[in-house]
Tab-separated table of C-alpha atoms in Angstrom:
chain	number	residue	atom	x	y	z
A	1	MET	CA	39.668	-53.201	19.153
A	2	GLY	CA	39.996	-55.601	16.247
A	3	GLU	CA	37.991	-56.269	13.129
A	4	ILE	CA	34.543	-57.809	13.645
A	5	LEU	CA	32.927	-57.492	10.185
A	6	ARG	CA	34.477	-57.663	6.723
A	7	ALA	CA	32.971	-57.622	3.251
A	8	GLU	CA	35.161	-58.723	0.347
A	9	ASN	CA	34.246	-57.886	-3.253
A	10	ILE	CA	30.473	-58.163	-2.745
A	11	SER	CA	28.482	-58.126	-5.994
A	12	LYS	CA	24.737	-58.523	-6.486
A	13	THR	CA	22.613	-58.373	-9.640
A	14	TYR	CA	18.813	-58.367	-9.908
A	15	GLN	CA	16.547	-59.077	-12.853
A	16	ALA	CA	13.731	-56.512	-13.091
A	17	GLY	CA	11.645	-57.661	-16.048
A	18	ARG	CA	13.973	-57.415	-19.025
A	19	VAL	CA	16.330	-55.085	-17.214
A	20	VAL	CA	19.417	-56.342	-15.388
A	21	VAL	CA	20.164	-54.160	-12.343
A	22	LYS	CA	23.676	-54.207	-10.887
A	23	ALA	CA	22.887	-53.377	-7.259
A	24	LEU	CA	26.424	-53.919	-5.949
A	25	ASN	CA	29.730	-54.147	-7.770
A	26	ARG	CA	32.727	-55.534	-5.843
A	27	CYS	CA	32.050	-53.647	-2.591
A	28	SER	CA	34.668	-54.117	0.131
A	29	PHE	CA	35.078	-52.628	3.598
A	30	SER	CA	35.617	-53.605	7.223
A	31	VAL	CA	34.227	-52.577	10.606
A	32	GLU	CA	36.034	-52.571	13.943
A	33	ARG	CA	34.538	-54.065	17.117
A	34	GLY	CA	32.464	-51.436	18.923
A	35	GLU	CA	32.388	-49.079	15.941
A	36	PHE	CA	29.240	-47.258	14.789
A	37	VAL	CA	29.330	-46.995	10.988
A	38	ALA	CA	26.792	-45.175	8.832
A	39	VAL	CA	26.467	-46.121	5.158
A	40	VAL	CA	24.942	-43.310	3.116
A	41	GLY	CA	23.826	-43.077	-0.488
A	42	ARG	CA	21.048	-41.962	-2.748
A	43	SER	CA	17.906	-44.042	-3.228
A	44	GLY	CA	18.699	-47.084	-5.374
A	45	SER	CA	22.423	-46.994	-4.615
A	46	GLY	CA	22.321	-50.518	-3.147
A	47	LYS	CA	22.830	-49.667	0.519
A	48	SER	CA	19.867	-51.724	1.797
A	49	THR	CA	20.896	-54.640	-0.438
A	50	LEU	CA	24.378	-54.460	1.058
A	51	LEU	CA	22.973	-54.414	4.597
A	52	ARG	CA	20.808	-57.481	3.988
A	53	ILE	CA	23.807	-59.377	2.628
A	54	LEU	CA	25.966	-58.377	5.596
A	55	ALA	CA	23.191	-59.526	7.955
A	56	SER	CA	22.878	-62.894	6.115
A	57	PHE	CA	19.295	-62.215	4.915
A	58	ASP	CA	20.446	-62.285	1.294
A	59	LYS	CA	23.382	-63.887	-0.499
A	60	PRO	CA	25.865	-62.176	-2.815
A	61	ASP	CA	26.414	-63.377	-6.359
A	62	GLU	CA	30.125	-62.968	-5.723
A	63	GLY	CA	32.270	-62.146	-2.722
A	64	LYS	CA	32.393	-63.128	0.939
A	65	VAL	CA	31.224	-61.781	4.303
A	66	TYR	CA	33.080	-62.487	7.540
A	67	VAL	CA	31.730	-61.948	11.067
A	68	GLU	CA	34.210	-62.458	13.903
A	69	GLY	CA	36.463	-64.217	11.411
A	70	GLU	CA	33.811	-66.719	10.260
A	71	GLU	CA	32.797	-66.735	6.595
A	72	ILE	CA	28.989	-66.562	6.703
A	73	SER	CA	27.838	-66.052	3.123
A	74	GLY	CA	27.686	-69.814	2.571
A	75	LEU	CA	25.781	-70.735	5.744
A	76	LYS	CA	22.483	-72.595	5.313
A	77	GLY	CA	19.682	-74.176	7.318
A	78	LYS	CA	20.203	-74.664	11.052
A	79	LYS	CA	23.702	-73.180	11.012
A	80	LEU	CA	22.384	-70.002	9.419
A	81	ALA	CA	19.484	-69.778	11.892
A	82	GLN	CA	21.827	-70.315	14.830
A	83	PHE	CA	24.229	-67.679	13.504
A	84	ARG	CA	21.441	-65.097	13.267
A	85	GLN	CA	20.190	-65.885	16.766
A	86	GLU	CA	23.622	-65.563	18.325
A	87	LYS	CA	25.336	-62.881	16.280
A	88	ILE	CA	22.865	-60.587	14.507
A	89	GLY	CA	20.532	-57.834	15.658
A	90	PHE	CA	18.384	-56.019	13.090
A	91	ILE	CA	16.328	-52.821	13.275
A	92	TYR	CA	13.756	-52.292	10.522
A	93	GLN	CA	12.422	-49.014	9.188
A	94	ASP	CA	8.830	-50.178	9.781
A	95	TYR	CA	9.643	-51.447	13.330
A	96	SER	CA	8.334	-54.993	12.561
A	97	LEU	CA	6.860	-55.440	16.031
A	98	PHE	CA	4.328	-58.210	16.595
A	99	PRO	CA	0.955	-56.461	17.063
A	100	GLU	CA	-0.425	-59.152	19.384
A	101	TYR	CA	2.500	-58.788	21.825
A	102	THR	CA	3.158	-56.048	24.356
A	103	ALA	CA	6.385	-54.046	24.211
A	104	TYR	CA	7.866	-56.231	26.943
A	105	GLU	CA	6.890	-59.433	25.117
A	106	ASN	CA	8.318	-58.121	21.832
A	107	VAL	CA	11.662	-57.362	23.465
A	108	LEU	CA	11.708	-60.721	25.244
A	109	LEU	CA	11.023	-62.708	22.069
A	110	PRO	CA	14.628	-63.092	20.772
A	111	LEU	CA	15.715	-64.501	24.151
A	112	LYS	CA	12.886	-67.042	24.090
A	113	ILE	CA	13.651	-68.112	20.534
A	114	ALA	CA	17.338	-68.557	21.386
A	115	HIS	CA	16.465	-70.309	24.685
A	116	GLN	CA	18.548	-67.758	26.581
A	117	ALA	CA	18.010	-66.924	30.241
A	118	VAL	CA	16.247	-63.650	30.989
A	119	ASP	CA	18.227	-61.174	33.068
A	120	LYS	CA	15.342	-59.128	34.476
A	121	GLU	CA	17.613	-56.441	35.904
A	122	GLN	CA	19.310	-55.976	32.527
A	123	LEU	CA	15.915	-55.855	30.829
A	124	GLU	CA	14.585	-53.223	33.235
A	125	ARG	CA	17.753	-51.161	32.778
A	126	LEU	CA	17.409	-51.358	29.000
A	127	PHE	CA	13.794	-50.159	29.138
A	128	GLU	CA	14.785	-47.328	31.450
A	129	GLU	CA	17.759	-46.215	29.343
A	130	LEU	CA	15.622	-46.176	26.187
A	131	GLY	CA	12.810	-44.269	27.884
A	132	ILE	CA	10.131	-46.921	27.286
A	133	THR	CA	9.416	-48.135	30.815
A	134	ASP	CA	5.872	-46.778	30.583
A	135	CYS	CA	5.348	-48.792	27.369
A	136	ARG	CA	5.992	-52.189	28.953
A	137	GLU	CA	2.378	-53.353	28.841
A	138	ARG	CA	1.326	-51.397	25.752
A	139	TYR	CA	0.690	-52.978	22.373
A	140	PRO	CA	2.262	-51.468	19.229
A	141	ASP	CA	-0.959	-49.738	18.165
A	142	GLU	CA	-0.942	-47.944	21.527
A	143	MET	CA	2.511	-46.435	20.993
A	144	SER	CA	3.893	-43.547	18.943
A	145	GLY	CA	6.345	-44.112	16.104
A	146	GLY	CA	9.262	-43.033	18.281
A	147	GLN	CA	8.236	-45.397	21.072
A	148	LYS	CA	7.846	-48.309	18.652
A	149	GLN	CA	11.304	-47.723	17.234
A	150	ARG	CA	12.813	-47.613	20.738
A	151	VAL	CA	11.122	-50.937	21.500
A	152	ALA	CA	12.563	-52.314	18.253
A	153	ILE	CA	16.024	-51.107	19.317
A	154	ALA	CA	15.627	-52.777	22.716
A	155	ARG	CA	14.635	-56.023	21.003
A	156	ALA	CA	17.735	-55.847	18.791
A	157	LEU	CA	20.054	-55.084	21.721
A	158	VAL	CA	18.714	-57.567	24.267
A	159	THR	CA	20.798	-60.531	23.050
A	160	ARG	CA	23.978	-58.416	22.852
A	161	PRO	CA	24.611	-59.346	19.192
A	162	ALA	CA	28.042	-59.267	17.608
A	163	VAL	CA	26.729	-56.759	15.045
A	164	LEU	CA	23.574	-54.662	15.084
A	165	PHE	CA	22.271	-53.663	11.646
A	166	ALA	CA	19.823	-50.782	11.193
A	167	ASP	CA	17.984	-50.231	7.899
A	168	GLU	CA	16.856	-46.585	7.661
A	169	PRO	CA	15.819	-46.674	11.361
A	170	THR	CA	14.709	-43.022	11.336
A	171	GLY	CA	12.958	-43.109	7.951
A	172	ASN	CA	9.408	-43.156	9.378
A	173	LEU	CA	10.021	-40.663	12.180
A	174	ASP	CA	9.689	-36.914	12.525
A	175	ALA	CA	12.855	-34.846	12.974
A	176	GLU	CA	12.774	-34.837	16.786
A	177	ASN	CA	12.251	-38.594	17.146
A	178	ALA	CA	14.751	-39.315	14.369
A	179	GLU	CA	17.449	-37.387	16.191
A	180	SER	CA	16.566	-39.158	19.448
A	181	VAL	CA	16.878	-42.602	17.842
A	182	ALA	CA	20.232	-41.738	16.231
A	183	ALA	CA	21.495	-40.514	19.614
A	184	ILE	CA	20.302	-43.748	21.281
A	185	LEU	CA	22.273	-45.845	18.779
A	186	SER	CA	25.351	-43.707	19.387
A	187	ARG	CA	25.042	-44.197	23.160
A	188	ALA	CA	24.561	-47.957	22.718
A	189	SER	CA	27.794	-48.108	20.772
A	190	MET	CA	29.699	-46.144	23.407
A	191	ARG	CA	28.090	-47.623	26.545
A	192	TYR	CA	27.932	-51.297	25.562
A	193	GLY	CA	30.707	-51.430	22.973
A	194	GLN	CA	27.996	-52.444	20.500
A	195	THR	CA	29.065	-52.682	16.858
A	196	ILE	CA	26.455	-50.971	14.663
A	197	VAL	CA	26.094	-50.658	10.886
A	198	MET	CA	23.321	-48.288	9.841
A	199	VAL	CA	22.188	-47.358	6.347
A	200	THR	CA	20.522	-43.982	5.935
A	201	HIS	CA	19.806	-41.337	3.338
A	202	ASP	CA	19.966	-38.627	6.028
A	203	ARG	CA	23.454	-37.145	6.448
A	204	GLN	CA	22.382	-35.401	9.660
A	205	MET	CA	21.567	-38.769	11.244
A	206	ALA	CA	24.790	-40.236	9.856
A	207	ASP	CA	26.762	-37.595	11.752
A	208	TYR	CA	26.012	-39.497	14.978
A	209	ALA	CA	28.188	-42.385	13.740
A	210	ASP	CA	31.917	-42.817	14.326
A	211	ARG	CA	32.504	-43.201	10.589
A	212	ILE	CA	30.514	-42.461	7.443
A	213	LEU	CA	30.893	-44.531	4.294
A	214	SER	CA	29.444	-43.405	0.978
A	215	MET	CA	28.101	-46.065	-1.370
A	216	GLU	CA	29.751	-44.195	-4.239
A	217	ASN	CA	33.163	-44.667	-2.626
A	218	ILE	CA	32.692	-47.850	-0.578
A	219	VAL	CA	34.656	-49.996	-3.019
A	220	ALA	CA	37.732	-47.995	-2.015
A	221	CYS	CA	37.124	-48.173	1.735
A	222	MET	CA	38.864	-51.479	2.421
A	223	LYS	CA	42.005	-50.900	4.496
């Protein structure tokens, strides 16, 4: 399949008042194209910090991140914005849907921003596969938590990103909806060959992934 994502010796330190917090210390690992990887760890282990760096939303103090062979940790301005539009999908724990837009409009938004053509058949198929066809014209406050997260997943998938990152995507859901969302991500990886990196504290959800990496051992995961 080939490597699509690589982190090399990623370190990140934060200043919290007078306390210096070492969030990441020389973390290295790689992900294959089409692989679904779950990163697990206790609260405060640095997994969300790592995800934000991999997705280019934060920069490491040391180390490099490569996506499809391109070193991205130094990208800025228009090049960084273009990279995110073309290569990155992101699913947030709190859904981050725009309340003034319908589900359909929320999903369509990344295509409009990137000035990409809309494949209506693909869009309808995506809504059907995620079980949100009946939510098309609903606004976020008219949907359940599970429905909102499925809409967020559709929005992240619609541009067919090189890598889809998910930050605790089941954290705000009940057990039934959490399991459904984890299964949806697993199917997306298998059906579309979508590369997915998910951070979670829930080992049961992590079991849906092809590979599980522990933050405690991630420094030794580079092959």
